[in-house]
Structures are given as structure tokens and as C-alpha cells.
Amino acid sequence: MACKFTIRLKHLPQSLTIKQFRFLRAFIYQVFVHREPLPSDALFRPLIVTTRNWPAECDYNIHKSNSTYFTDMDIARAHLVSCLLKNWLRGSNSSSNSSALVPNNLKLDGSKRVSIAVGAVSCHFRKEIPPFTKYEIWTRILCWDKKWIYIVCHFVKCGAVPLGQRSSPETRHTTGNASATKTSTITQIDPPSSAIYATGITRYVFKEGRITVPPELFLSTCGLLPPRQVLSEINVTDLRREMIEEQNERGLKYMEAFATLDEVHESFKDSTSKEALGHFGEF
């Protein structure tokens, strides 16, 4: 009976292959199986993945090993990115609102593949996760700047946010009309701090060949970000754009310190100026 709980596919010797399978499964499900259209306010909505801390993921302290958080984040981000960009990944994106904003050196028309690359990953731990504990990973877009888009993953105690505070099936199937937008409103609550096990941040960049694609442009092209209205009367789209920009600014405040960590590479020269304690091999 113990083996039934201890041995899981993702912990077998072929764990790398299993991880690739989990990643591919997330991609296929979100892009080709989960066909429901995205709601109009999908950009900052969280996507929740539920999993469990199996003993094979634990370290010598008998709680979830730090390194396994990053594997979980990979899978959670795969679900989110595939879900939000499903139309683009299917090649069925129909948004042309941003065509006037596309620089001359960018096509964004499918003639070149736009790739998504990870630029940095950080995880901040608050509380350990014991063996067999079930937990949720709440993943969403936090913010973006001119180059990077930041995705946050919160590792949360399972059930910390009551089901009534989550999107109902009717909410998830909204299509962006006025009545649907009203029904998708969810009361914000503050879960207890003890419910958050850890928080991870991932920084992505969009590339078309060797050219960096600004996140705002790519999100607009994918239909996730309303276009900027120039010399137009205020309408629902303008108000949505204003609310999105306000939330993006709130997220950028968290990332101000994160951006300065790029300078830590320069500290390596301090290491090379000192004699090493030793040089050891590892198999």
C-alpha cells in the first residue's frame, strides 16, 4: 500500500521523460481539448493546478525539496501560457487591432515562429510542505515592461480559498459581453498568510528570430490586451485598458527589486579574485 502512494510516474528514473510528458499533456489539453473561449478579462486571471507532495519529492528534512518547486512551476506555467495563447498556438488568432503598432522589423504574421524564453526564475519560501500534503499552484500574469513579462506562482494550501470565491463553470464560459462581465465578478478575499507555502516569479521574453517582441504588442496581437484608443470617445474598451494598466503598474512595483538582480552577475569577479576552498567532482 505504501508503494502505491510513494511511487508515482514523475518520480521514476525516467523523470525527465515524465516531466516532458506532463508538459506536453498540459499543452495538448489547454490548446486542443479545452475549447471554451477565454473570458474578456482573462489576462490577469489565475489558473489553478492541484497536486500533492509525494515522499519522493521530499529532502532530508522530510518536507518538499526546494528544487521540486521549480518543476511544479514549469508545469503550472505551461498550463497558463497554453491556455492564454491557445488561439495563437492554433494559428487561429484573428486580432488585427495592433497591426498599426507593429514595427517595420517585426512581422508577427506567422512567417517566423515567435518563441517564448525564460530569462530568470526565483522562488521565495514561507512555509514547508509536509509529505502527502495536497496543495494548489495559483499561476497568473503579474505584469510586464518593455521587454519582459512576469508570471507569478503561489503555492497555496488546498482549500484555503473557498470554492465560492472561484470561477464557476458559468463564469469560465463567459465570452466578454456586458452581462457575462457582470456575472464574472468575484469578491476578493485575503487568505491567511499561513496558507501560502511559497511564491515563485518567472521572467519571460518573446522572440521573433533574434528580435525581441514587446509584451504589450504580443498580448495585443493575441487579443488579450485591448488596443489603445487614439482620439476616441471613452467606451468599455477604454475603461478595460485603463484597469489593465493600473493592475500592471501595481505588479511592476513588486518587480523593481527583481530587475536589479541582473547586476549580481558582476559579483563573480569577486569570486575569481580569491583562492578557492577546493575543487570537487560530482557524478
Short mmCIF file of C-alpha atoms in Angstrom, two decimals:
data_model
loop_
_atom_site.label_atom_id
_atom_site.label_comp_id
_atom_site.label_asym_id
_atom_site.label_seq_id
_atom_site.Cartn_x
_atom_site.Cartn_y
_atom_site.Cartn_z
CA MET A 1 0.00 0.00 0.00
CA ALA A 2 2.88 2.33 0.82
CA CYS A 3 4.31 1.83 -2.66
CA LYS A 4 1.03 2.97 -4.15
CA PHE A 5 1.45 6.36 -2.52
CA THR A 6 5.24 6.61 -2.72
CA ILE A 7 5.94 5.66 -6.33
CA ARG A 8 4.46 7.98 -8.91
CA LEU A 9 5.25 8.40 -12.58
CA LYS A 10 7.04 11.71 -12.19
CA HIS A 11 9.46 10.19 -9.64
CA LEU A 12 10.65 7.18 -11.67
CA PRO A 13 14.23 7.07 -13.04
CA GLN A 14 12.83 8.35 -16.34
CA SER A 15 11.66 11.50 -14.51
CA LEU A 16 12.91 13.80 -17.27
CA THR A 17 10.79 11.97 -19.83
CA ILE A 18 7.83 12.05 -17.46
CA LYS A 19 8.28 15.79 -16.98
CA GLN A 20 8.23 16.25 -20.75
CA PHE A 21 5.05 14.16 -20.86
CA ARG A 22 3.41 16.34 -18.18
CA PHE A 23 4.41 19.46 -20.10
CA LEU A 24 3.08 18.06 -23.38
CA ARG A 25 -0.12 16.93 -21.69
CA ALA A 26 -0.71 20.46 -20.35
CA PHE A 27 -0.10 21.92 -23.80
CA ILE A 28 -2.39 19.49 -25.65
CA TYR A 29 -5.20 19.79 -23.12
CA GLN A 30 -5.23 23.59 -23.00
CA VAL A 31 -4.81 24.15 -26.74
CA PHE A 32 -6.81 21.32 -28.32
CA VAL A 33 -9.09 19.79 -25.67
CA HIS A 34 -10.22 22.75 -23.55
CA ARG A 35 -12.04 24.56 -26.36
CA GLU A 36 -14.07 27.05 -24.33
CA PRO A 37 -13.40 30.67 -25.35
CA LEU A 38 -11.47 32.86 -22.95
CA PRO A 39 -13.42 35.48 -20.97
CA SER A 40 -12.76 39.10 -21.85
CA ASP A 41 -10.86 39.68 -18.58
CA ALA A 42 -8.67 36.57 -18.85
CA LEU A 43 -5.34 38.44 -18.86
CA PHE A 44 -4.81 38.65 -15.09
CA ARG A 45 -6.96 35.69 -14.05
CA PRO A 46 -5.22 32.86 -12.18
CA LEU A 47 -5.08 29.29 -13.38
CA ILE A 48 -5.08 26.69 -10.59
CA VAL A 49 -3.23 23.38 -10.70
CA THR A 50 -3.77 20.90 -7.85
CA THR A 51 -1.07 18.39 -6.93
CA ARG A 52 0.40 16.58 -3.94
CA ASN A 53 3.81 16.39 -2.25
CA TRP A 54 4.81 12.75 -2.61
CA PRO A 55 7.66 11.36 -0.46
CA ALA A 56 9.98 11.10 -3.47
CA GLU A 57 9.85 14.91 -3.65
CA CYS A 58 10.99 15.35 -0.05
CA ASP A 59 14.52 16.10 1.14
CA TYR A 60 16.36 15.06 4.30
CA ASN A 61 14.24 17.49 6.32
CA ILE A 62 11.17 15.41 5.41
CA HIS A 63 9.39 18.18 3.54
CA LYS A 64 9.13 19.24 -0.11
CA SER A 65 12.58 19.75 -1.60
CA ASN A 66 13.36 23.27 -2.79
CA SER A 67 14.31 22.08 -6.28
CA THR A 68 10.93 20.44 -6.90
CA TYR A 69 9.14 23.79 -6.66
CA PHE A 70 10.74 24.78 -9.96
CA THR A 71 9.49 21.62 -11.69
CA ASP A 72 5.98 22.33 -10.45
CA MET A 73 6.28 25.91 -11.69
CA ASP A 74 7.27 24.66 -15.15
CA ILE A 75 4.08 22.62 -15.42
CA ALA A 76 1.85 25.34 -13.94
CA ARG A 77 3.25 27.92 -16.36
CA ALA A 78 2.75 25.50 -19.26
CA HIS A 79 -0.94 25.33 -18.38
CA LEU A 80 -1.29 29.12 -18.09
CA VAL A 81 0.65 30.09 -21.22
CA SER A 82 -1.04 27.40 -23.32
CA CYS A 83 -4.45 28.48 -22.03
CA LEU A 84 -3.97 32.20 -22.66
CA LEU A 85 -2.27 31.78 -26.03
CA LYS A 86 -4.41 28.90 -27.31
CA ASN A 87 -5.75 30.88 -30.27
CA TRP A 88 -2.26 31.98 -31.27
CA LEU A 89 -0.87 28.46 -30.87
CA ARG A 90 -3.68 27.04 -33.00
CA GLY A 91 -2.91 29.62 -35.66
CA SER A 92 -6.45 30.93 -35.45
CA ASN A 93 -5.72 34.33 -33.92
CA SER A 94 -7.87 36.95 -35.63
CA SER A 95 -6.81 40.11 -33.83
CA SER A 96 -5.60 42.83 -36.16
CA ASN A 97 -6.06 45.72 -33.76
CA SER A 98 -2.33 46.03 -33.14
CA SER A 99 -1.21 45.96 -36.78
CA ALA A 100 -0.56 49.69 -36.73
CA LEU A 101 1.74 49.26 -33.73
CA VAL A 102 3.97 46.60 -35.30
CA PRO A 103 7.48 47.94 -36.03
CA ASN A 104 8.87 47.51 -39.54
CA ASN A 105 11.35 44.86 -38.38
CA LEU A 106 8.56 42.65 -36.99
CA LYS A 107 6.05 40.61 -38.94
CA LEU A 108 4.01 38.68 -36.34
CA ASP A 109 2.19 37.11 -39.25
CA GLY A 110 3.32 33.53 -38.82
CA SER A 111 6.20 33.81 -41.34
CA LYS A 112 8.55 33.45 -38.38
CA ARG A 113 7.88 31.49 -35.24
CA VAL A 114 7.56 33.58 -32.09
CA SER A 115 9.31 31.79 -29.25
CA ILE A 116 8.95 32.28 -25.51
CA ALA A 117 12.16 32.07 -23.47
CA VAL A 118 12.72 32.11 -19.72
CA GLY A 119 15.02 34.90 -18.57
CA ALA A 120 15.02 34.34 -14.80
CA VAL A 121 13.29 32.27 -12.13
CA SER A 122 13.11 32.95 -8.41
CA CYS A 123 11.26 31.20 -5.59
CA HIS A 124 10.70 32.59 -2.10
CA PHE A 125 9.77 30.09 0.59
CA ARG A 126 7.49 30.87 3.51
CA LYS A 127 6.40 27.53 4.96
CA GLU A 128 7.37 23.91 4.39
CA ILE A 129 5.05 21.42 2.68
CA PRO A 130 4.91 18.09 4.59
CA PRO A 131 4.76 14.70 2.81
CA PHE A 132 1.44 13.70 1.22
CA THR A 133 0.12 17.26 1.59
CA LYS A 134 -2.22 18.36 -1.18
CA TYR A 135 -1.65 21.91 -2.41
CA GLU A 136 -2.61 24.27 -5.22
CA ILE A 137 -0.47 26.36 -7.54
CA TRP A 138 -2.17 29.63 -8.46
CA THR A 139 -0.46 30.98 -11.59
CA ARG A 140 -1.16 34.25 -13.38
CA ILE A 141 0.44 37.11 -15.26
CA LEU A 142 1.73 39.64 -12.75
CA CYS A 143 2.91 42.45 -15.04
CA TRP A 144 5.14 43.33 -17.98
CA ASP A 145 7.52 46.06 -19.05
CA LYS A 146 9.01 46.96 -22.43
CA LYS A 147 10.96 43.70 -22.65
CA TRP A 148 9.86 41.19 -20.02
CA ILE A 149 6.60 39.63 -18.92
CA TYR A 150 6.45 38.34 -15.34
CA ILE A 151 4.41 35.33 -14.22
CA VAL A 152 3.78 34.63 -10.53
CA CYS A 153 3.10 31.21 -9.00
CA HIS A 154 1.65 30.99 -5.48
CA PHE A 155 1.89 27.63 -3.72
CA VAL A 156 -1.24 27.62 -1.57
CA LYS A 157 -2.78 25.26 0.96
CA CYS A 158 -5.52 23.28 -0.74
CA GLY A 159 -8.94 24.73 0.10
CA ALA A 160 -7.55 27.98 1.55
CA VAL A 161 -9.74 29.89 -0.89
CA PRO A 162 -13.35 28.65 -0.64
CA LEU A 163 -14.92 27.26 -3.78
CA GLY A 164 -17.46 30.08 -3.70
CA GLN A 165 -14.65 32.57 -4.34
CA ARG A 166 -13.52 30.82 -7.52
CA SER A 167 -14.83 30.96 -11.05
CA SER A 168 -17.97 28.91 -11.51
CA PRO A 169 -18.46 26.95 -14.76
CA GLU A 170 -20.77 29.72 -15.97
CA THR A 171 -18.05 32.29 -15.24
CA ARG A 172 -15.37 30.36 -17.10
CA HIS A 173 -17.52 30.18 -20.21
CA THR A 174 -18.16 33.92 -20.49
CA THR A 175 -17.47 35.49 -23.85
CA GLY A 176 -16.97 39.12 -22.96
CA ASN A 177 -20.43 40.67 -23.33
CA ALA A 178 -21.77 43.08 -20.75
CA SER A 179 -23.93 40.57 -18.86
CA ALA A 180 -21.17 37.97 -18.81
CA THR A 181 -18.69 40.50 -17.47
CA LYS A 182 -21.04 41.29 -14.63
CA THR A 183 -21.52 37.64 -13.65
CA SER A 184 -17.76 37.02 -13.68
CA THR A 185 -17.15 39.45 -10.80
CA ILE A 186 -15.62 37.61 -7.84
CA THR A 187 -15.29 39.04 -4.35
CA GLN A 188 -11.64 39.40 -3.40
CA ILE A 189 -10.65 37.81 -0.10
CA ASP A 190 -7.41 37.72 1.85
CA PRO A 191 -6.36 34.13 2.61
CA PRO A 192 -4.39 33.68 5.84
CA SER A 193 -0.64 34.14 5.43
CA SER A 194 -0.13 30.61 6.73
CA ALA A 195 -1.96 29.32 3.64
CA ILE A 196 0.86 30.43 1.32
CA TYR A 197 3.73 27.96 1.23
CA ALA A 198 5.89 29.76 -1.33
CA THR A 199 5.80 32.25 -4.19
CA GLY A 200 7.73 31.96 -7.43
CA ILE A 201 8.44 34.54 -10.13
CA THR A 202 9.37 33.76 -13.72
CA ARG A 203 10.52 36.31 -16.26
CA TYR A 204 9.76 35.59 -19.94
CA VAL A 205 10.77 37.28 -23.18
CA PHE A 206 9.06 36.93 -26.56
CA LYS A 207 11.38 36.48 -29.55
CA GLU A 208 10.77 36.52 -33.29
CA GLY A 209 14.04 35.15 -34.53
CA ARG A 210 16.68 37.33 -32.83
CA ILE A 211 14.31 40.27 -32.39
CA THR A 212 12.63 40.93 -29.05
CA VAL A 213 8.86 41.36 -29.30
CA PRO A 214 7.45 43.83 -26.73
CA PRO A 215 4.99 42.01 -24.44
CA GLU A 216 2.32 44.69 -24.93
CA LEU A 217 2.47 44.20 -28.68
CA PHE A 218 2.33 40.41 -28.48
CA LEU A 219 -0.56 40.41 -26.00
CA SER A 220 -2.48 42.83 -28.21
CA THR A 221 -1.84 40.69 -31.26
CA CYS A 222 -3.17 37.65 -29.40
CA GLY A 223 -6.34 39.54 -28.49
CA LEU A 224 -5.61 39.54 -24.75
CA LEU A 225 -4.97 43.27 -24.46
CA PRO A 226 -7.43 45.86 -25.79
CA PRO A 227 -5.87 48.30 -28.27
CA ARG A 228 -5.07 51.83 -27.23
CA GLN A 229 -7.78 54.16 -28.44
CA VAL A 230 -6.41 57.27 -30.13
CA LEU A 231 -8.60 60.39 -30.14
CA SER A 232 -11.74 58.38 -29.46
CA GLU A 233 -14.58 58.72 -27.04
CA ILE A 234 -14.37 56.78 -23.79
CA ASN A 235 -16.04 53.38 -24.12
CA VAL A 236 -15.95 49.98 -22.45
CA THR A 237 -12.68 49.07 -24.20
CA ASP A 238 -11.01 52.25 -22.93
CA LEU A 239 -12.10 51.51 -19.37
CA ARG A 240 -10.81 47.94 -19.60
CA ARG A 241 -7.48 49.20 -20.91
CA GLU A 242 -7.21 51.67 -18.04
CA MET A 243 -7.94 48.98 -15.44
CA ILE A 244 -5.37 46.66 -17.02
CA GLU A 245 -2.70 49.35 -16.98
CA GLU A 246 -3.42 50.13 -13.33
CA GLN A 247 -3.01 46.47 -12.35
CA ASN A 248 0.14 46.21 -14.44
CA GLU A 249 1.63 49.19 -12.58
CA ARG A 250 0.86 47.51 -9.25
CA GLY A 251 2.71 44.41 -10.38
CA LEU A 252 5.70 46.40 -11.64
CA LYS A 253 6.23 47.81 -8.15
CA TYR A 254 6.96 44.28 -6.93
CA MET A 255 9.42 43.73 -9.79
CA GLU A 256 11.56 46.84 -9.27
CA ALA A 257 13.94 44.99 -6.94
CA PHE A 258 13.78 41.82 -9.05
CA ALA A 259 15.15 43.67 -12.07
CA THR A 260 18.24 44.83 -10.16
CA LEU A 261 19.29 41.21 -9.58
CA ASP A 262 20.71 41.14 -13.12
CA GLU A 263 23.64 43.11 -11.74
CA VAL A 264 24.60 40.26 -9.40
CA HIS A 265 26.41 38.59 -12.33
CA GLU A 266 29.09 41.25 -11.89
CA SER A 267 29.86 39.92 -8.41
CA PHE A 268 31.50 36.84 -9.98
CA LYS A 269 34.73 38.80 -10.43
CA ASP A 270 34.98 38.95 -6.63
CA SER A 271 35.00 35.14 -6.59
CA THR A 272 37.77 34.88 -9.18
CA SER A 273 39.99 37.19 -7.14
CA LYS A 274 40.11 34.71 -4.23
CA GLU A 275 41.63 31.26 -3.83
CA ALA A 276 39.01 28.51 -3.94
CA LEU A 277 38.34 26.29 -0.92
CA GLY A 278 38.56 23.25 -3.16
CA HIS A 279 37.54 21.71 -6.48
CA PHE A 280 35.29 18.66 -6.36
CA GLY A 281 33.66 16.45 -8.96
CA GLU A 282 30.09 15.15 -8.95
CA PHE A 283 28.55 12.26 -10.86
#
